[in-house]
Amino acid sequence: MTTSNSELQSWVDDIAKLTQADEIHWCDGSDAEYRRLVQQMLADGTLSELNQETHPNCYLHRSDPSDVARVEHLTFICTENEEDAGPNNHWMAPAAAHAKIDQLFDGCMKGRTLYVIPYCMGPLESPYSRCGVEITDSPYVVINMKIMTRMGTAALQRIEKDGTFVRGLHSIGELDPERRFIMHFPAELSIKSYGSGYGGNALLGKKCHALRIASYQARTEGWLAVHMLIVGVENPAGETHYLACAFPSACGKTNLAMLIPPESHKGWKIWTLGDDIAWLQVDEDGQLRAINPEAGYFGVVPGTNEKTNRNAYEMIRHDTIYTNVGVTADNQPWWEGLTEGTPVLDWQGRPYDPEVSPAAHPNSRFTVSASQNASYSTLADAADGVPIAALVFGGRRREVAPLVYQAKSWAHGVLVGAGVASETTAAAAGEVGVVRRDPMAMQPFCGYNFADYWAHWLSFEQRSDKLPGIFHVNWFRQNKDGDFLWPGFGENLRVLRWIIDRCEKRVDALATPIGMLPAIADIDTEGLDIDPAVMEELLSVDHTQWSAEMTALAEDFSRYGDRLPTELSHQLQTVIEELAAKDAA
Ligand code: OXD
Ligand code: MN
């Protein structure tokens, strides 16, 4: 008997039998275990050493070239009723899904070690945290989970105390894209993932547990799992406000979480609590609080440099696992966007030829402990999380969305979140600038019908009269020539300051049909070389474009039929009517 939790013990026994694993290893999460696995992977070629002088304890993993990203078309939510998964998910009936995937697991660990990874999502002592156990045959998954979660003996002790855990079964299988599935069984709090070693498909604590399964569990338990960074903004007087911000991918979430205040903002400090996922709870005083369920960052490498994200650039110079980057002649990691060094090998280990491939895969990743970040907040370990002053949604929009606006109410804020959309970037060939709807930045991650998710969000208004303000930002407005209107990066602090001033009722705003906008004078542009006419453009609301935007949103909502909350339709209708009334006036 390896655990006093008999359900866990018998599940591990059953899986060992099904997969016919050679050996079973219960992970204790120790540094010695990590080092042992690294040595084993260096010996079998799963990892290679990077330059240990310039990058101590940094390793490179090259994944199978067919296995470099999340696979949304192979990701399923398996609920008894298809409508419960909603039009936002791929669905399979649970019995059919189990049958299909168990057949793949049958005998798949012959000759391999089965690792049992007990992990805790969130601080070990927090009532808001939830635990899981991942079974995997991939040591790469074990070492990544060690960085990304609180993993090992302490987590197992908590599981034995709580008596419950999310079950995640994973095998890399043959890494055959034809034999690859990521299945979620929300009612059973379980996940089965086969055929991929890629982070989002294989590190089951992250997207599978902390977003898809947690969003479902949170609905029954009265909290929210969201795709949001958590950041603290400290002013020169020492007051800190915490914001949770949701953005689709390629919108600079990690950069915002680690923002470096510009020269003009002496005395301001930014504290990172999380860069990807937040779990939100209302406390007994009605205050919304957030924890980051993760303990590390699994971030996109290309583009990271001293200018775009100095904190990230520095934190990945040691004790980091790199996946799918290029290397220089002296074995340093190299990626597009680095200002020094020359790659000699690309991410597949081939001689670098820019005609053939970028040096680093565009989705190459770093895995690093959050504590290595210079702006890391120790409150990321606080059992009661941090109080949230504002929730911020955003997208990449060349036009339409102003630099910042505030929702008129909580319910209107849910509409603002449900309306999040973002333009695809140059990385997606042939589709540059195409607007994709990504409600709450959760399109690939909501474990149930979005209509029910929005209803759950709306229900919070009945739970508290102290909910935070909801805002929308857009750092990506462009002029007709395609130049960005707003400088972005550290200067985004100026916009966060307006948001905080609104929360503290220190500044007025202008009411418009789409929400409350800043007066131009209320965004501090001191020291910025920005024309007042540009600020005017950044803070304008084009009624024709907005009417079209609301029509597109109504069309998207129509997919949800009767399940769409009446309150959400009402909020949308109000914006449409106010836009029409202004036009008529
Ligand atoms: C991520 C993602 O990796 O959102 O965080 O895809
Ligand atoms: Mn993410």
Coordinates of C-alpha atoms and ligand atoms in Angstrom, one line a residue:
M1 CA 0.0 0.0 0.0
T2 CA 1.6 3.3 -1.1
T3 CA -1.3 5.6 0.0
S4 CA -3.9 5.5 2.6
N5 CA -6.5 6.7 0.0
S6 CA -7.9 3.4 -1.1
E7 CA -9.6 4.8 -4.2
L8 CA -6.3 6.2 -5.4
Q9 CA -4.5 3.0 -4.7
S10 CA -7.0 0.9 -6.5
W11 CA -7.1 3.3 -9.5
V12 CA -3.3 3.1 -9.8
D13 CA -3.5 -0.7 -9.5
D14 CA -6.1 -0.9 -12.2
I15 CA -4.2 1.4 -14.6
A16 CA -1.0 -0.5 -14.0
K17 CA -2.8 -3.7 -15.0
L18 CA -4.5 -2.1 -18.1
T19 CA -1.3 -0.5 -19.4
Q20 CA 1.0 -3.4 -18.3
A21 CA 3.6 -1.0 -17.1
D22 CA 7.0 -2.6 -16.1
E23 CA 7.4 -0.5 -13.0
I24 CA 5.5 2.0 -10.9
H25 CA 7.1 5.1 -9.4
W26 CA 5.3 7.3 -6.9
C27 CA 6.8 10.8 -7.3
D28 CA 7.9 12.5 -4.1
G29 CA 8.5 15.8 -5.8
S30 CA 12.0 16.1 -4.4
D31 CA 14.9 17.9 -6.1
A32 CA 16.8 14.6 -6.0
E33 CA 14.1 12.9 -7.9
Y34 CA 14.1 15.8 -10.5
R35 CA 17.9 15.5 -10.9
R36 CA 17.7 11.7 -11.2
L37 CA 15.1 12.0 -14.0
V38 CA 17.1 14.7 -15.8
Q39 CA 20.2 12.3 -15.8
Q40 CA 18.1 9.5 -17.1
M41 CA 16.7 11.7 -19.9
L42 CA 20.2 13.0 -20.8
A43 CA 21.3 9.4 -21.0
D44 CA 18.4 8.3 -23.3
G45 CA 18.4 11.5 -25.4
T46 CA 15.0 12.8 -24.4
L47 CA 16.9 15.9 -23.1
S48 CA 20.2 17.5 -24.0
E49 CA 22.3 19.7 -22.0
L50 CA 22.5 23.4 -23.0
N51 CA 25.7 25.5 -22.3
Q52 CA 26.0 25.1 -18.5
E53 CA 28.2 28.1 -18.1
T54 CA 25.9 30.6 -19.7
H55 CA 22.7 28.7 -18.8
P56 CA 23.2 26.6 -15.6
N57 CA 20.7 23.7 -15.2
C58 CA 19.0 24.5 -18.6
Y59 CA 18.1 21.6 -20.8
L60 CA 16.6 21.2 -24.3
H61 CA 13.8 18.8 -25.3
R62 CA 13.1 18.3 -29.0
S63 CA 9.6 17.0 -29.4
D64 CA 8.2 14.9 -32.2
P65 CA 7.7 17.4 -35.1
S66 CA 4.1 16.4 -35.3
D67 CA 3.5 17.1 -31.6
V68 CA 4.2 20.8 -31.0
A69 CA 0.8 22.3 -30.0
R70 CA -2.6 21.8 -28.4
V71 CA -4.9 19.8 -30.6
E72 CA -8.3 21.3 -30.3
H73 CA -9.9 19.1 -33.0
L74 CA -8.9 16.0 -30.9
T75 CA -10.0 17.5 -27.6
F76 CA -13.4 16.3 -26.3
I77 CA -15.7 17.1 -23.5
C78 CA -17.6 13.9 -22.6
T79 CA -20.9 14.6 -21.0
E80 CA -24.0 12.4 -21.1
N81 CA -25.9 15.1 -22.9
E82 CA -24.3 16.7 -25.9
E83 CA -26.0 20.1 -25.1
D84 CA -24.1 20.2 -21.8
A85 CA -20.8 20.4 -23.7
G86 CA -22.3 23.1 -25.9
P87 CA -21.5 24.2 -29.4
N88 CA -18.2 25.5 -28.1
N89 CA -16.8 22.0 -27.6
H90 CA -16.2 18.8 -29.4
W91 CA -18.3 16.2 -27.7
M92 CA -18.3 12.4 -27.3
A93 CA -20.6 10.3 -25.1
P94 CA -18.6 9.1 -22.0
A95 CA -19.0 5.4 -22.6
A96 CA -17.9 5.6 -26.2
A97 CA -15.0 7.9 -25.3
H98 CA -13.8 5.5 -22.5
A99 CA -14.1 2.5 -24.9
K100 CA -12.2 4.3 -27.6
I101 CA -9.3 5.6 -25.5
D102 CA -9.0 2.6 -23.1
Q103 CA -8.3 0.4 -26.2
L104 CA -5.3 2.7 -26.8
F105 CA -4.1 2.5 -23.2
D106 CA -4.3 -1.3 -23.3
G107 CA -0.7 -2.5 -22.9
C108 CA 0.7 0.9 -23.9
M109 CA 3.2 1.0 -21.0
K110 CA 4.9 -2.4 -21.6
G111 CA 8.6 -1.8 -21.1
R112 CA 7.9 1.6 -19.6
T113 CA 7.7 3.0 -16.1
L114 CA 4.4 4.3 -14.8
Y115 CA 4.8 7.5 -12.8
V116 CA 2.2 8.5 -10.3
I117 CA 2.2 12.3 -9.8
P118 CA 0.2 13.7 -6.9
Y119 CA -0.2 17.5 -7.4
C120 CA -1.9 20.4 -5.8
M121 CA -3.3 23.2 -8.0
G122 CA -2.9 26.3 -5.8
P123 CA -1.1 26.8 -2.4
L124 CA -1.0 23.6 -0.4
E125 CA -2.7 25.2 2.6
S126 CA -5.4 27.1 0.6
P127 CA -9.1 26.1 0.9
Y128 CA -9.4 27.4 -2.7
S129 CA -6.8 24.8 -4.1
R130 CA -7.8 21.5 -5.6
C131 CA -5.7 18.4 -6.1
G132 CA -5.2 15.9 -8.8
V133 CA -3.1 12.8 -9.6
E134 CA -1.6 12.3 -13.0
I135 CA -0.5 8.9 -14.2
T136 CA 2.0 9.2 -17.0
D137 CA 4.7 7.2 -18.8
S138 CA 6.6 10.4 -19.7
P139 CA 9.5 11.5 -17.4
Y140 CA 9.4 14.8 -19.4
V141 CA 5.9 15.3 -18.0
V142 CA 7.1 14.5 -14.5
I143 CA 9.9 17.1 -14.5
N144 CA 7.6 19.7 -16.1
M145 CA 4.8 19.0 -13.5
K146 CA 7.4 19.4 -10.8
I147 CA 8.0 23.0 -12.0
M148 CA 4.4 23.8 -12.9
T149 CA 2.6 22.5 -9.8
R150 CA 3.1 21.8 -6.1
M151 CA 3.9 18.1 -6.7
G152 CA 4.8 15.1 -4.6
T153 CA 4.6 14.0 -1.0
A154 CA 2.9 17.2 0.3
A155 CA 0.2 17.0 -2.4
L156 CA -0.4 13.4 -1.6
Q157 CA -0.8 14.2 2.1
R158 CA -3.4 16.8 1.1
I159 CA -5.2 14.3 -1.1
E160 CA -5.3 11.9 1.7
K161 CA -6.8 14.6 4.0
D162 CA -9.3 15.9 1.4
G163 CA -10.3 12.5 0.1
T164 CA -10.9 13.7 -3.4
F165 CA -8.7 14.3 -6.5
V166 CA -9.0 14.8 -10.2
R167 CA -7.8 11.7 -12.1
G168 CA -5.6 12.3 -15.1
L169 CA -4.3 9.4 -17.2
H170 CA -1.7 10.1 -19.8
S171 CA 0.5 8.2 -22.1
I172 CA 2.6 9.5 -25.0
G173 CA 1.6 6.3 -26.8
E174 CA 3.4 6.2 -30.1
L175 CA 3.1 10.0 -30.7
D176 CA 1.0 9.1 -33.7
P177 CA -1.4 12.0 -34.7
E178 CA -3.8 9.3 -35.8
R179 CA -3.9 7.8 -32.3
R180 CA -4.2 11.0 -30.3
F181 CA -7.1 12.1 -28.1
I182 CA -7.5 14.4 -25.1
M183 CA -10.8 13.4 -23.4
H184 CA -12.4 15.1 -20.4
F185 CA -15.1 13.5 -18.2
P186 CA -16.2 16.5 -16.1
A187 CA -18.9 14.6 -14.1
E188 CA -16.2 12.0 -13.1
L189 CA -13.6 14.7 -12.5
S190 CA -11.3 12.8 -14.8
I191 CA -9.1 13.2 -17.9
K192 CA -7.6 10.7 -20.3
S193 CA -4.9 11.9 -22.7
Y194 CA -3.2 9.7 -25.3
G195 CA -0.6 10.2 -28.0
S196 CA 0.9 13.6 -27.3
G197 CA 3.8 14.8 -25.1
Y198 CA 3.0 18.5 -25.7
G199 CA 2.4 20.7 -22.6
G200 CA -1.2 21.6 -23.0
N201 CA -2.1 18.0 -24.0
A202 CA 0.2 16.2 -21.5
L203 CA 0.7 18.4 -18.4
L204 CA -2.8 17.6 -17.3
G205 CA -2.7 20.0 -14.3
K206 CA -2.8 23.0 -16.7
K207 CA -5.5 23.4 -19.4
C208 CA -7.2 20.0 -18.8
H209 CA -7.6 20.3 -15.0
A210 CA -7.2 23.9 -14.0
L211 CA -9.5 25.2 -16.8
R212 CA -11.7 22.5 -18.4
I213 CA -12.4 20.3 -15.4
A214 CA -12.1 23.1 -12.9
S215 CA -14.5 25.3 -14.8
Y216 CA -17.1 22.5 -14.5
Q217 CA -16.3 21.8 -10.8
A218 CA -16.4 25.5 -10.0
R219 CA -19.9 25.8 -11.4
T220 CA -21.2 23.2 -8.9
E221 CA -19.1 24.7 -6.1
G222 CA -19.8 28.4 -6.7
W223 CA -16.5 29.7 -8.0
L224 CA -14.9 30.5 -11.4
A225 CA -11.9 29.1 -13.3
V226 CA -10.7 31.6 -15.8
H227 CA -7.9 32.1 -18.4
M228 CA -6.5 35.1 -16.6
L229 CA -3.1 36.5 -15.5
I230 CA -3.0 38.0 -12.0
V231 CA -0.9 41.1 -11.4
G232 CA -0.4 43.5 -8.5
V233 CA 0.2 47.2 -9.3
E234 CA 1.9 49.1 -6.4
N235 CA 1.9 52.9 -6.5
P236 CA 4.7 55.1 -5.1
A237 CA 2.6 55.4 -1.8
G238 CA 2.9 51.6 -1.3
E239 CA -0.8 50.8 -2.1
T240 CA -1.2 47.6 -4.2
H241 CA -4.2 46.8 -6.4
Y242 CA -4.6 43.4 -7.9
L243 CA -6.0 42.9 -11.4
A244 CA -7.0 39.7 -13.2
C245 CA -6.8 39.9 -17.0
A246 CA -8.0 37.6 -19.7
F247 CA -6.6 37.7 -23.2
P248 CA -6.5 35.2 -26.1
S249 CA -3.1 33.9 -27.1
A250 CA -0.6 36.2 -28.7
C251 CA -1.9 39.3 -26.9
G252 CA 1.0 39.6 -24.4
K253 CA -0.5 38.0 -21.2
T254 CA 2.9 37.0 -19.9
N255 CA 4.4 40.4 -20.8
L256 CA 1.6 42.2 -18.9
A257 CA 2.0 40.0 -15.9
M258 CA 5.7 40.9 -15.7
L259 CA 5.4 44.5 -16.9
I260 CA 8.4 46.7 -16.3
P261 CA 7.3 50.3 -15.3
P262 CA 8.6 52.8 -17.7
E263 CA 11.3 55.4 -16.7
S264 CA 8.5 58.0 -16.3
H265 CA 7.0 55.9 -13.5
K266 CA 9.6 56.0 -10.7
G267 CA 8.3 54.3 -7.6
W268 CA 5.8 52.1 -9.3
K269 CA 6.2 48.3 -8.9
I270 CA 4.6 45.4 -10.6
W271 CA 4.0 42.1 -8.8
T272 CA 3.3 38.9 -10.8
L273 CA 1.0 36.4 -9.2
G274 CA 0.2 34.4 -12.3
D275 CA 0.5 34.5 -16.1
D276 CA -2.2 32.2 -17.4
I277 CA -4.9 30.9 -15.1
A278 CA -6.8 32.2 -12.1
W279 CA -9.4 30.6 -9.8
L280 CA -11.8 33.2 -8.4
Q281 CA -13.8 32.9 -5.2
V282 CA -16.1 35.2 -3.3
D283 CA -15.1 35.4 0.4
E284 CA -17.4 35.8 3.3
D285 CA -17.2 39.6 3.0
G286 CA -18.3 39.5 -0.6
Q287 CA -14.8 40.3 -1.8
L288 CA -13.7 38.5 -5.0
R289 CA -10.3 36.8 -4.4
A290 CA -8.0 35.0 -6.8
I291 CA -5.4 32.3 -6.6
N292 CA -3.0 31.2 -9.3
P293 CA -3.4 27.4 -9.3
E294 CA 0.0 27.0 -11.0
A295 CA 3.5 27.3 -9.6
G296 CA 5.5 27.9 -12.8
Y297 CA 5.3 29.4 -16.3
F298 CA 5.0 27.4 -19.5
G299 CA 5.6 30.3 -21.8
V300 CA 6.2 31.0 -25.5
V301 CA 9.9 31.6 -26.1
P302 CA 10.1 33.5 -29.4
G303 CA 10.0 37.2 -29.1
T304 CA 11.3 37.2 -25.5
N305 CA 14.1 39.7 -25.1
E306 CA 15.3 42.4 -22.8
K307 CA 13.0 45.0 -24.4
T308 CA 9.7 43.0 -24.6
N309 CA 10.0 41.2 -21.3
R310 CA 13.2 41.7 -19.3
N311 CA 11.9 39.7 -16.3
A312 CA 11.2 36.7 -18.5
Y313 CA 14.4 37.1 -20.4
E314 CA 16.4 37.0 -17.2
M315 CA 14.5 34.2 -15.4
I316 CA 15.0 31.8 -18.2
R317 CA 18.8 32.0 -18.1
H318 CA 19.0 29.2 -15.5
D319 CA 17.1 26.2 -14.2
T320 CA 14.8 26.2 -17.3
I321 CA 13.5 23.4 -19.6
Y322 CA 13.4 24.6 -23.2
T323 CA 11.3 22.8 -25.7
N324 CA 11.9 23.1 -29.4
V325 CA 14.3 26.1 -29.6
G326 CA 17.3 26.3 -31.8
V327 CA 20.9 26.3 -30.5
T328 CA 24.1 28.3 -31.2
A329 CA 27.5 26.9 -32.0
D330 CA 28.4 27.0 -28.3
N331 CA 25.1 25.3 -27.3
Q332 CA 23.2 28.3 -26.0
P333 CA 19.4 28.3 -26.7
W334 CA 18.4 30.6 -29.6
W335 CA 15.1 31.9 -30.8
E336 CA 13.7 34.5 -33.1
G337 CA 13.6 37.9 -31.4
L338 CA 16.9 37.3 -29.5
T339 CA 19.2 40.2 -30.2
E340 CA 22.5 38.3 -29.8
G341 CA 23.9 34.9 -30.9
T342 CA 23.6 33.0 -34.2
P343 CA 21.7 29.7 -34.5
V344 CA 23.5 26.7 -36.0
L345 CA 20.8 24.1 -35.4
D346 CA 17.0 24.5 -35.7
W347 CA 14.4 23.1 -33.3
Q348 CA 14.5 19.8 -35.0
G349 CA 18.3 19.6 -34.7
R350 CA 18.9 20.2 -38.4
P351 CA 21.5 22.7 -39.7
Y352 CA 19.7 26.1 -39.4
D353 CA 18.4 27.3 -42.8
P354 CA 16.0 30.2 -42.6
E355 CA 14.6 29.2 -46.0
V356 CA 13.5 25.9 -44.5
S357 CA 12.4 26.7 -40.9
P358 CA 12.7 29.3 -38.2
A359 CA 15.4 28.3 -35.6
A360 CA 12.9 28.0 -32.8
H361 CA 9.4 26.6 -33.4
P362 CA 6.9 29.5 -33.2
N363 CA 5.3 27.7 -30.3
S364 CA 8.6 26.7 -28.6
R365 CA 8.3 27.0 -24.8
F366 CA 10.2 27.6 -21.6
T367 CA 9.2 25.8 -18.4
V368 CA 10.4 27.7 -15.3
S369 CA 9.5 28.1 -11.7
A370 CA 7.5 31.2 -11.0
S371 CA 9.8 32.0 -8.1
Q372 CA 12.6 32.8 -10.6
N373 CA 10.8 35.8 -11.8
A374 CA 12.2 39.1 -10.4
S375 CA 8.6 40.5 -10.0
Y376 CA 7.3 37.3 -8.3
S377 CA 4.8 38.1 -5.5
T378 CA 5.1 35.9 -2.5
L379 CA 1.4 36.3 -2.1
A380 CA 1.1 33.8 -4.9
D381 CA 1.6 31.4 -2.0
A382 CA -1.0 33.0 0.3
A383 CA -3.7 30.6 1.3
D384 CA -6.5 33.2 0.9
G385 CA -5.1 34.6 -2.4
V386 CA -5.4 38.3 -3.3
P387 CA -8.4 40.6 -3.4
I388 CA -9.3 41.5 -7.0
A389 CA -9.9 45.2 -7.7
A390 CA -10.7 44.8 -11.4
L391 CA -11.3 42.2 -14.0
V392 CA -9.9 43.1 -17.5
F393 CA -10.7 41.5 -20.8
G394 CA -8.9 42.2 -24.0
G395 CA -8.2 41.2 -27.5
R396 CA -6.0 42.1 -30.5
R397 CA -8.2 44.5 -32.5
R398 CA -6.7 46.7 -35.2
E399 CA -10.0 48.7 -35.2
V400 CA -13.3 48.9 -33.2
A401 CA -12.2 48.4 -29.6
P402 CA -10.9 51.5 -27.9
L403 CA -7.8 51.5 -25.8
V404 CA -9.8 51.0 -22.7
Y405 CA -13.4 51.1 -21.5
Q406 CA -15.3 50.0 -18.4
A407 CA -18.5 48.0 -18.4
K408 CA -21.6 49.7 -17.0
S409 CA -22.4 46.9 -14.5
W410 CA -21.4 43.4 -13.7
A411 CA -24.0 42.0 -16.1
H412 CA -22.8 44.3 -18.9
G413 CA -19.2 43.2 -18.0
V414 CA -20.3 39.6 -18.7
L415 CA -21.4 40.7 -22.1
V416 CA -18.1 42.5 -22.6
G417 CA -16.3 39.2 -21.7
A418 CA -18.6 37.1 -23.8
G419 CA -17.8 39.5 -26.8
V420 CA -14.0 39.0 -26.6
A421 CA -12.6 38.6 -30.1
S422 CA -9.1 38.8 -31.4
E423 CA -7.3 39.0 -34.8
T424 CA -5.1 36.1 -35.8
T425 CA -1.4 37.0 -36.2
A426 CA 1.1 36.6 -39.0
A427 CA 2.0 33.2 -37.4
A428 CA -1.2 31.7 -38.8
A429 CA -0.5 31.6 -42.5
G430 CA -3.2 33.0 -44.8
E431 CA -5.3 34.2 -42.0
V432 CA -3.7 37.4 -40.9
G433 CA -6.1 39.9 -39.3
V434 CA -9.1 37.5 -39.3
V435 CA -11.3 38.2 -36.3
R436 CA -12.0 35.1 -34.2
R437 CA -14.5 35.1 -31.4
D438 CA -12.9 33.9 -28.2
P439 CA -15.4 34.5 -25.4
M440 CA -13.7 35.3 -22.1
A441 CA -10.5 34.1 -23.8
M442 CA -11.9 30.6 -22.9
Q443 CA -12.9 29.2 -26.3
P444 CA -10.6 26.2 -26.1
F445 CA -10.8 25.8 -22.4
C446 CA -14.4 26.0 -21.1
G447 CA -15.4 22.5 -19.8
Y448 CA -19.1 23.0 -20.6
N449 CA -21.7 24.9 -22.6
F450 CA -20.7 28.6 -22.8
A451 CA -24.3 29.7 -22.3
D452 CA -24.2 28.0 -18.9
Y453 CA -20.8 29.5 -18.2
W454 CA -22.1 33.0 -18.8
A455 CA -25.2 32.2 -16.6
H456 CA -22.8 31.2 -13.9
W457 CA -20.8 34.4 -14.2
L458 CA -24.1 36.4 -14.1
S459 CA -25.1 34.6 -10.9
F460 CA -22.3 36.3 -9.0
E461 CA -24.3 39.5 -8.9
Q462 CA -26.7 37.9 -6.5
R463 CA -23.8 36.8 -4.3
S464 CA -22.1 40.1 -3.6
D465 CA -22.5 43.8 -4.0
K466 CA -18.8 44.3 -3.8
L467 CA -17.8 42.7 -7.1
P468 CA -14.9 44.4 -8.9
G469 CA -15.4 46.6 -12.0
I470 CA -15.0 44.9 -15.4
F471 CA -12.9 46.6 -18.1
H472 CA -11.8 45.9 -21.7
V473 CA -8.5 47.0 -23.1
N474 CA -6.9 46.9 -26.6
W475 CA -3.2 47.6 -27.0
F476 CA -3.3 46.8 -30.7
R477 CA -5.1 49.7 -32.5
Q478 CA -3.5 50.6 -35.8
N479 CA -3.8 53.6 -38.2
K480 CA -4.5 53.2 -41.9
D481 CA -0.8 52.6 -42.6
G482 CA -0.7 49.7 -40.1
D483 CA 1.3 51.5 -37.4
F484 CA 0.3 50.8 -33.8
L485 CA -1.3 53.9 -32.2
W486 CA -0.4 52.9 -28.6
P487 CA 3.2 52.2 -27.6
G488 CA 2.2 49.2 -25.4
F489 CA 4.6 47.1 -23.2
G490 CA 5.5 49.1 -20.0
E491 CA 3.4 52.1 -21.1
N492 CA 0.3 49.9 -20.6
L493 CA 0.8 50.8 -16.9
R494 CA -0.8 54.2 -17.8
V495 CA -4.0 52.4 -18.7
L496 CA -3.9 50.2 -15.6
R497 CA -3.7 53.4 -13.5
W498 CA -6.9 54.7 -15.0
I499 CA -8.6 51.4 -14.3
I500 CA -7.4 51.5 -10.7
D501 CA -8.5 55.2 -10.4
R502 CA -12.0 54.1 -11.6
C503 CA -12.1 51.3 -9.0
E504 CA -11.1 53.8 -6.3
K505 CA -13.7 56.3 -7.6
R506 CA -10.9 58.9 -8.1
V507 CA -11.9 59.7 -11.7
D508 CA -15.0 60.3 -13.8
A509 CA -15.8 58.6 -17.1
L510 CA -17.9 59.4 -20.1
A511 CA -20.9 57.2 -20.7
T512 CA -21.2 55.7 -24.2
P513 CA -23.4 52.9 -25.6
I514 CA -20.5 50.4 -25.2
G515 CA -19.5 51.5 -21.7
M516 CA -17.6 54.1 -19.8
L517 CA -14.6 55.7 -21.5
P518 CA -11.8 57.9 -20.1
A519 CA -11.7 61.6 -20.9
I520 CA -8.5 62.1 -22.9
A521 CA -7.0 64.1 -20.1
D522 CA -7.4 61.3 -17.6
I523 CA -4.9 59.0 -19.3
D524 CA -1.5 60.3 -18.2
T525 CA 0.6 60.7 -21.4
E526 CA 3.3 62.9 -19.7
G527 CA 6.6 62.0 -21.3
L528 CA 5.0 60.0 -24.1
D529 CA 5.5 61.2 -27.6
I530 CA 1.8 60.8 -28.6
D531 CA -0.4 63.3 -30.5
P532 CA -3.7 64.3 -28.8
A533 CA -5.4 63.4 -32.1
V534 CA -4.1 59.9 -31.7
M535 CA -5.4 59.7 -28.2
E536 CA -8.7 60.9 -29.5
E537 CA -8.7 58.1 -32.1
L538 CA -7.7 55.5 -29.4
L539 CA -10.6 56.6 -27.3
S540 CA -13.3 57.0 -29.9
V541 CA -16.3 54.7 -30.5
D542 CA -17.3 54.3 -34.1
H543 CA -21.0 53.6 -34.1
T544 CA -21.1 51.9 -37.5
Q545 CA -18.3 49.5 -36.6
W546 CA -19.8 48.8 -33.2
S547 CA -23.3 48.1 -34.7
A548 CA -21.6 45.5 -37.0
E549 CA -19.7 44.1 -34.0
M550 CA -22.9 43.7 -32.0
T551 CA -24.5 42.0 -35.0
A552 CA -21.6 39.6 -35.2
L553 CA -22.0 38.9 -31.5
A554 CA -25.7 38.3 -31.8
E555 CA -25.0 35.8 -34.5
D556 CA -22.5 34.0 -32.4
F557 CA -25.0 34.0 -29.5
S558 CA -27.7 32.5 -31.7
R559 CA -25.7 29.2 -31.7
Y560 CA -26.7 28.8 -28.0
G561 CA -30.5 29.0 -28.7
D562 CA -32.7 29.0 -25.6
R563 CA -29.8 28.2 -23.3
L564 CA -28.5 31.8 -23.7
P565 CA -29.3 33.7 -20.5
T566 CA -32.0 36.2 -21.0
E567 CA -30.0 38.8 -19.1
L568 CA -27.2 38.5 -21.7
S569 CA -29.6 39.0 -24.6
H570 CA -31.0 41.9 -22.7
Q571 CA -27.5 43.5 -22.2
L572 CA -26.8 43.0 -25.9
Q573 CA -30.1 44.5 -26.9
T574 CA -29.5 47.6 -24.7
V575 CA -26.1 48.3 -26.4
I576 CA -27.7 47.9 -29.8
E577 CA -30.6 50.2 -28.9
E578 CA -28.3 52.8 -27.4
L579 CA -26.1 52.8 -30.5
A580 CA -29.2 53.2 -32.7
A581 CA -30.6 56.0 -30.5
K582 CA -27.3 58.0 -30.7
D583 CA -27.2 57.6 -34.4
A584 CA -30.8 58.9 -34.7
A585 CA -30.0 61.9 -32.4
Ligands
OXD1 C1 -1.2 28.5 -23.3 C2 -2.3 28.7 -24.2 O1 -0.3 27.7 -23.6 O2 -3.2 29.5 -23.9 O3 -1.2 29.1 -22.2 O4 -2.4 28.0 -25.3
MN2 MN -3.0 30.1 -21.8

